[in-house]
Amino acid sequence: RDFVKNMITGTSQADAAVLNVAANDGVNAQTKEHAFLAKVLGVKELIVNINKMDISGVDWSEDKYKSAVEEVSNLLKMAGFNPADIPFVPCSALAGDNVFNKSDNTPWYSGPTLFEAIDAVEMPPKPTDRPLRLPIQDVYKISGIGTVPVGKVETGVLERGKTVVFNPSQKSAEVKDIEMHHTSHAKAEPGDNVGFNVRGLAADDIRRGDVAGYSDSEPTYVRHDEHFVGQIQLMDIPKAVSVGYTPVFHAHTAQVAVKFMELLEKTNKQGKEANPSFLKNGDACL
């Protein structure tokens, strides 16, 4: 469970991802979970690493590779990805085949190595013209420096000397300095993972899950006594879910307990049903 929380935090800050699938095992419950989470969390580009091609029973078989590709492709279609745009790389991480260099064990494969596929990932455009949004991953108290929140700039531009607002904590402070890779910068743009020193706030004034923005376009948020309508997909729930269910809701770096107040509609293989009394695995619901 803790691993999934960390995976969600990391994936929420990623533009691309590598999905590892063992050639001898194929798709399992965790593969499904990670594929759907990657799509929901905004990953635009995906690479599939068909690993353990050297293991006994697989032995660099092209048929085993094609079988794994077909199985993973079906899953990715369900998650909302287009398999035609995704490289499926047959690898042995242990031996290094098709990781850096082309392998002699896969004469039937003409695609890229894993590192070639990663290098081919296109950088997404930077939405610098949109309001600043910087989800806070952690907050540190550094001796001699002060309070340092860290996170990734999603939109807009973080600038030294400007005052930022942290919501939902509703605290504001001046940005004294911005640092990336131990180097000071005057500004940070979308895609930059930064630490920034703020003036006039203690470390416990801000918390993980807050979002930084400017006062003329503050980040919006749902208050503890407010409701919102969400679309959900049940994937691996051991029992039926009904009104009153209290899961943990993940949004960027925030993790907050929520409560189901009303089930408006569910969709499954049998069709749609208004105001259902319960949900089960495989159901989608509003």
GROMACS .gro file of C-alpha atoms in nm:
model
  286
    1ARG     CA    1   0.000   0.000   0.000
    2ASP     CA    2   0.284   0.241   0.084
    3PHE     CA    3   0.448   0.150  -0.249
    4VAL     CA    4   0.134   0.254  -0.437
    5LYS     CA    5   0.126   0.588  -0.251
    6ASN     CA    6   0.485   0.657  -0.355
    7MET     CA    7   0.409   0.545  -0.709
    8ILE     CA    8   0.117   0.790  -0.728
    9THR     CA    9   0.333   1.078  -0.600
   10GLY     CA   10   0.604   1.006  -0.856
   11THR     CA   11   0.368   0.946  -1.147
   12SER     CA   12   0.174   1.265  -1.076
   13GLN     CA   13   0.495   1.457  -1.157
   14ALA     CA   14   0.588   1.258  -1.469
   15ASP     CA   15   0.524   1.331  -1.838
   16ALA     CA   16   0.632   0.983  -1.952
   17ALA     CA   17   0.665   0.640  -1.792
   18VAL     CA   18   0.814   0.293  -1.846
   19LEU     CA   19   0.578   0.003  -1.770
   20ASN     CA   20   0.773  -0.312  -1.682
   21VAL     CA   21   0.609  -0.646  -1.764
   22ALA     CA   22   0.775  -0.983  -1.705
   23ALA     CA   23   0.762  -1.199  -2.020
   24ASN     CA   24   0.700  -1.513  -1.815
   25ASP     CA   25   0.419  -1.366  -1.600
   26GLY     CA   26   0.245  -1.117  -1.829
   27VAL     CA   27  -0.020  -0.883  -1.694
   28ASN     CA   28  -0.094  -0.906  -1.322
   29ALA     CA   29  -0.303  -0.701  -1.078
   30GLN     CA   30  -0.025  -0.450  -1.022
   31THR     CA   31   0.028  -0.406  -1.397
   32LYS     CA   32  -0.340  -0.316  -1.435
   33GLU     CA   33  -0.329  -0.075  -1.142
   34HIS     CA   34  -0.018   0.102  -1.269
   35ALA     CA   35  -0.148   0.133  -1.626
   36PHE     CA   36  -0.475   0.292  -1.515
   37LEU     CA   37  -0.303   0.517  -1.259
   38ALA     CA   38  -0.054   0.637  -1.519
   39LYS     CA   39  -0.337   0.742  -1.751
   40VAL     CA   40  -0.546   0.901  -1.476
   41LEU     CA   41  -0.245   1.092  -1.341
   42GLY     CA   42  -0.172   1.249  -1.680
   43VAL     CA   43   0.111   1.043  -1.830
   44LYS     CA   44   0.104   1.117  -2.202
   45GLU     CA   45   0.383   0.892  -2.333
   46LEU     CA   46   0.441   0.529  -2.236
   47ILE     CA   47   0.714   0.274  -2.305
   48VAL     CA   48   0.656  -0.096  -2.231
   49ASN     CA   49   0.959  -0.299  -2.126
   50ILE     CA   50   0.894  -0.672  -2.185
   51ASN     CA   51   1.156  -0.791  -1.937
   52LYS     CA   52   1.299  -1.136  -1.846
   53MET     CA   53   1.307  -1.251  -2.207
   54ASP     CA   54   1.608  -1.464  -2.109
   55ILE     CA   55   1.429  -1.659  -1.836
   56SER     CA   56   1.378  -2.035  -1.872
   57GLY     CA   57   1.052  -2.106  -2.051
   58VAL     CA   58   1.071  -1.784  -2.253
   59ASP     CA   59   1.422  -1.818  -2.399
   60TRP     CA   60   1.398  -1.519  -2.633
   61SER     CA   61   1.091  -1.665  -2.806
   62GLU     CA   62   0.931  -1.429  -3.056
   63ASP     CA   63   0.596  -1.600  -2.995
   64LYS     CA   64   0.623  -1.536  -2.618
   65TYR     CA   65   0.707  -1.172  -2.693
   66LYS     CA   66   0.409  -1.133  -2.927
   67SER     CA   67   0.180  -1.295  -2.671
   68ALA     CA   68   0.294  -1.051  -2.402
   69VAL     CA   69   0.254  -0.755  -2.640
   70GLU     CA   70  -0.102  -0.860  -2.726
   71GLU     CA   71  -0.198  -0.904  -2.360
   72VAL     CA   72  -0.049  -0.569  -2.254
   73SER     CA   73  -0.200  -0.392  -2.558
   74ASN     CA   74  -0.549  -0.505  -2.460
   75LEU     CA   75  -0.493  -0.367  -2.111
   76LEU     CA   76  -0.359  -0.035  -2.238
   77LYS     CA   77  -0.658   0.008  -2.469
   78MET     CA   78  -0.886  -0.032  -2.166
   79ALA     CA   79  -0.680   0.229  -1.979
   80GLY     CA   80  -0.711   0.479  -2.264
   81PHE     CA   81  -0.370   0.449  -2.433
   82ASN     CA   82  -0.314   0.379  -2.803
   83PRO     CA   83  -0.080   0.075  -2.829
   84ALA     CA   84   0.013   0.176  -3.185
   85ASP     CA   85   0.201   0.474  -3.040
   86ILE     CA   86   0.387   0.268  -2.777
   87PRO     CA   87   0.720   0.085  -2.822
   88PHE     CA   88   0.731  -0.266  -2.673
   89VAL     CA   89   1.096  -0.348  -2.603
   90PRO     CA   90   1.203  -0.713  -2.545
   91CYS     CA   91   1.469  -0.694  -2.273
   92SER     CA   92   1.682  -0.875  -2.024
   93ALA     CA   93   1.763  -0.625  -1.751
   94LEU     CA   94   1.990  -0.882  -1.587
   95ALA     CA   95   2.202  -0.943  -1.897
   96GLY     CA   96   2.156  -0.596  -2.048
   97ASP     CA   97   2.008  -0.717  -2.378
   98ASN     CA   98   1.825  -0.434  -2.563
   99VAL     CA   99   1.881  -0.197  -2.271
  100PHE     CA  100   2.168   0.009  -2.415
  101ASN     CA  101   2.269  -0.199  -2.716
  102LYS     CA  102   2.085  -0.415  -2.967
  103SER     CA  103   2.076  -0.781  -2.870
  104ASP     CA  104   2.187  -1.069  -3.090
  105ASN     CA  105   1.916  -1.274  -2.919
  106THR     CA  106   1.635  -1.081  -3.092
  107PRO     CA  107   1.709  -1.088  -3.467
  108TRP     CA  108   1.331  -1.078  -3.517
  109TYR     CA  109   1.302  -0.738  -3.341
  110SER     CA  110   1.379  -0.416  -3.532
  111GLY     CA  111   1.257  -0.158  -3.281
  112PRO     CA  112   1.452   0.064  -3.044
  113THR     CA  113   1.645  -0.038  -2.735
  114LEU     CA  114   1.503   0.076  -2.402
  115PHE     CA  115   1.735   0.378  -2.386
  116GLU     CA  116   1.666   0.469  -2.749
  117ALA     CA  117   1.292   0.462  -2.672
  118ILE     CA  118   1.346   0.686  -2.368
  119ASP     CA  119   1.560   0.929  -2.570
  120ALA     CA  120   1.285   0.948  -2.834
  121VAL     CA  121   1.025   1.075  -2.586
  122GLU     CA  122   0.915   1.422  -2.692
  123MET     CA  123   0.922   1.706  -2.441
  124PRO     CA  124   0.568   1.840  -2.385
  125PRO     CA  125   0.501   2.210  -2.444
  126LYS     CA  126   0.548   2.429  -2.137
  127PRO     CA  127   0.223   2.610  -2.039
  128THR     CA  128   0.401   2.922  -1.912
  129ASP     CA  129   0.104   3.143  -2.007
  130ARG     CA  130  -0.129   2.978  -1.754
  131PRO     CA  131  -0.160   3.065  -1.383
  132LEU     CA  132   0.111   2.931  -1.154
  133ARG     CA  133   0.032   2.589  -1.009
  134LEU     CA  134   0.298   2.413  -0.802
  135PRO     CA  135   0.182   2.114  -0.591
  136ILE     CA  136   0.395   2.079  -0.278
  137GLN     CA  137   0.559   1.740  -0.232
  138ASP     CA  138   0.747   1.811   0.092
  139VAL     CA  139   0.839   2.099   0.322
  140TYR     CA  140   1.180   2.126   0.489
  141LYS     CA  141   1.321   2.343   0.766
  142ILE     CA  142   1.687   2.404   0.677
  143SER     CA  143   1.919   2.559   0.934
  144GLY     CA  144   2.047   2.899   0.825
  145ILE     CA  145   1.805   2.916   0.532
  146GLY     CA  146   1.452   2.871   0.667
  147THR     CA  147   1.140   2.709   0.524
  148VAL     CA  148   1.189   2.534   0.191
  149PRO     CA  149   0.887   2.378   0.011
  150VAL     CA  150   0.971   2.147  -0.280
  151GLY     CA  151   0.766   2.036  -0.578
  152LYS     CA  152   0.725   2.045  -0.955
  153VAL     CA  153   0.597   2.348  -1.145
  154GLU     CA  154   0.295   2.227  -1.343
  155THR     CA  155   0.187   2.552  -1.508
  156GLY     CA  156   0.292   2.916  -1.505
  157VAL     CA  157   0.623   3.056  -1.386
  158LEU     CA  158   0.756   3.071  -1.029
  159GLU     CA  159   0.962   3.389  -0.986
  160ARG     CA  160   1.199   3.507  -0.717
  161GLY     CA  161   1.068   3.809  -0.524
  162LYS     CA  162   0.699   3.740  -0.589
  163THR     CA  163   0.444   3.648  -0.321
  164VAL     CA  164   0.282   3.308  -0.348
  165VAL     CA  165  -0.033   3.172  -0.184
  166PHE     CA  166  -0.052   2.814  -0.056
  167ASN     CA  167  -0.400   2.658  -0.070
  168PRO     CA  168  -0.585   2.506   0.104
  169SER     CA  169  -0.358   2.614   0.394
  170GLN     CA  170  -0.437   2.977   0.298
  171LYS     CA  171  -0.089   3.102   0.381
  172SER     CA  172   0.118   3.345   0.175
  173ALA     CA  173   0.487   3.433   0.162
  174GLU     CA  174   0.753   3.594  -0.055
  175VAL     CA  175   0.978   3.369  -0.263
  176LYS     CA  176   1.332   3.454  -0.149
  177ASP     CA  177   1.519   3.210  -0.370
  178ILE     CA  178   1.463   2.918  -0.609
  179GLU     CA  179   1.704   2.625  -0.634
  180MET     CA  180   1.743   2.340  -0.881
  181HIS     CA  181   2.025   2.086  -0.855
  182HIS     CA  182   2.201   2.301  -0.592
  183THR     CA  183   2.200   2.604  -0.823
  184SER     CA  184   2.012   2.928  -0.759
  185HIS     CA  185   1.766   3.048  -1.025
  186ALA     CA  186   1.555   3.360  -1.071
  187LYS     CA  187   1.258   3.161  -1.204
  188ALA     CA  188   1.127   2.808  -1.264
  189GLU     CA  189   0.904   2.688  -1.548
  190PRO     CA  190   0.672   2.389  -1.603
  191GLY     CA  191   0.857   2.061  -1.565
  192ASP     CA  192   1.113   2.201  -1.320
  193ASN     CA  193   1.146   2.023  -0.984
  194VAL     CA  194   1.248   2.293  -0.739
  195GLY     CA  195   1.303   2.387  -0.381
  196PHE     CA  196   1.223   2.747  -0.295
  197ASN     CA  197   1.288   2.945   0.021
  198VAL     CA  198   0.990   3.146   0.150
  199ARG     CA  199   1.001   3.440   0.390
  200GLY     CA  200   0.778   3.464   0.698
  201LEU     CA  201   0.637   3.109   0.719
  202ALA     CA  202   0.726   2.819   0.946
  203ALA     CA  203   0.759   2.470   0.799
  204ASP     CA  204   0.436   2.357   0.968
  205ASP     CA  205   0.240   2.646   0.808
  206ILE     CA  206   0.252   2.459   0.476
  207ARG     CA  207   0.186   2.091   0.414
  208ARG     CA  208   0.227   1.829   0.147
  209GLY     CA  209  -0.066   1.853  -0.095
  210ASP     CA  210  -0.089   2.233  -0.083
  211VAL     CA  211  -0.072   2.407  -0.420
  212ALA     CA  212   0.122   2.731  -0.467
  213GLY     CA  213  -0.006   3.008  -0.691
  214TYR     CA  214  -0.027   3.385  -0.710
  215SER     CA  215  -0.292   3.591  -0.532
  216ASP     CA  216  -0.451   3.717  -0.855
  217SER     CA  217  -0.529   3.357  -0.956
  218GLU     CA  218  -0.530   3.149  -0.639
  219PRO     CA  219  -0.549   2.769  -0.669
  220THR     CA  220  -0.907   2.653  -0.614
  221TYR     CA  221  -0.986   2.373  -0.372
  222VAL     CA  222  -1.274   2.181  -0.215
  223ARG     CA  223  -1.340   2.267   0.150
  224HIS     CA  224  -1.394   1.991   0.405
  225ASP     CA  225  -1.769   2.063   0.416
  226GLU     CA  226  -1.820   2.081   0.037
  227HIS     CA  227  -1.922   1.814  -0.215
  228PHE     CA  228  -1.802   1.742  -0.569
  229VAL     CA  229  -1.901   1.493  -0.839
  230GLY     CA  230  -1.630   1.247  -0.940
  231GLN     CA  231  -1.603   0.969  -1.198
  232ILE     CA  232  -1.450   0.650  -1.057
  233GLN     CA  233  -1.353   0.305  -1.181
  234LEU     CA  234  -1.341   0.012  -0.935
  235MET     CA  235  -1.041  -0.210  -1.005
  236ASP     CA  236  -0.938  -0.417  -0.704
  237ILE     CA  237  -1.191  -0.379  -0.421
  238PRO     CA  238  -1.248  -0.697  -0.215
  239LYS     CA  239  -1.612  -0.621  -0.135
  240ALA     CA  240  -1.909  -0.421  -0.261
  241VAL     CA  241  -1.900  -0.042  -0.218
  242SER     CA  242  -2.202   0.166  -0.117
  243VAL     CA  243  -2.290   0.510   0.018
  244GLY     CA  244  -2.075   0.587   0.322
  245TYR     CA  245  -1.758   0.430   0.179
  246THR     CA  246  -1.448   0.632   0.282
  247PRO     CA  247  -1.150   0.581   0.047
  248VAL     CA  248  -0.833   0.794   0.029
  249PHE     CA  249  -0.852   1.045  -0.255
  250HIS     CA  250  -0.528   1.126  -0.441
  251ALA     CA  251  -0.488   1.453  -0.633
  252HIS     CA  252  -0.134   1.547  -0.743
  253THR     CA  253   0.062   1.518  -0.412
  254ALA     CA  254  -0.244   1.543  -0.184
  255GLN     CA  255  -0.389   1.240  -0.005
  256VAL     CA  256  -0.723   1.309   0.164
  257ALA     CA  257  -0.999   1.088   0.303
  258VAL     CA  258  -1.334   1.139   0.131
  259LYS     CA  259  -1.681   0.992   0.180
  260PHE     CA  260  -1.927   0.870  -0.084
  261MET     CA  261  -2.246   1.067  -0.021
  262GLU     CA  262  -2.449   0.952  -0.323
  263LEU     CA  263  -2.416   0.707  -0.613
  264LEU     CA  264  -2.562   0.879  -0.919
  265GLU     CA  265  -2.504   0.625  -1.196
  266LYS     CA  266  -2.300   0.313  -1.261
  267THR     CA  267  -2.186   0.161  -1.590
  268ASN     CA  268  -2.071  -0.196  -1.651
  269LYS     CA  269  -2.107  -0.474  -1.909
  270GLN     CA  270  -2.479  -0.498  -1.833
  271GLY     CA  271  -2.533  -0.131  -1.919
  272LYS     CA  272  -2.617   0.176  -1.712
  273GLU     CA  273  -2.811   0.198  -1.386
  274ALA     CA  274  -2.927   0.518  -1.215
  275ASN     CA  275  -2.891   0.552  -0.837
  276PRO     CA  276  -2.739   0.207  -0.779
  277SER     CA  277  -2.737   0.066  -0.425
  278PHE     CA  278  -2.382  -0.071  -0.452
  279LEU     CA  279  -2.073  -0.099  -0.675
  280LYS     CA  280  -1.840  -0.393  -0.743
  281ASN     CA  281  -1.514  -0.455  -0.928
  282GLY     CA  282  -1.530  -0.347  -1.292
  283ASP     CA  283  -1.802  -0.087  -1.236
  284ALA     CA  284  -1.759   0.275  -1.338
  285CYS     CA  285  -1.963   0.528  -1.149
  286LEU     CA  286  -2.056   0.891  -1.097
   0.00000   0.00000   0.00000
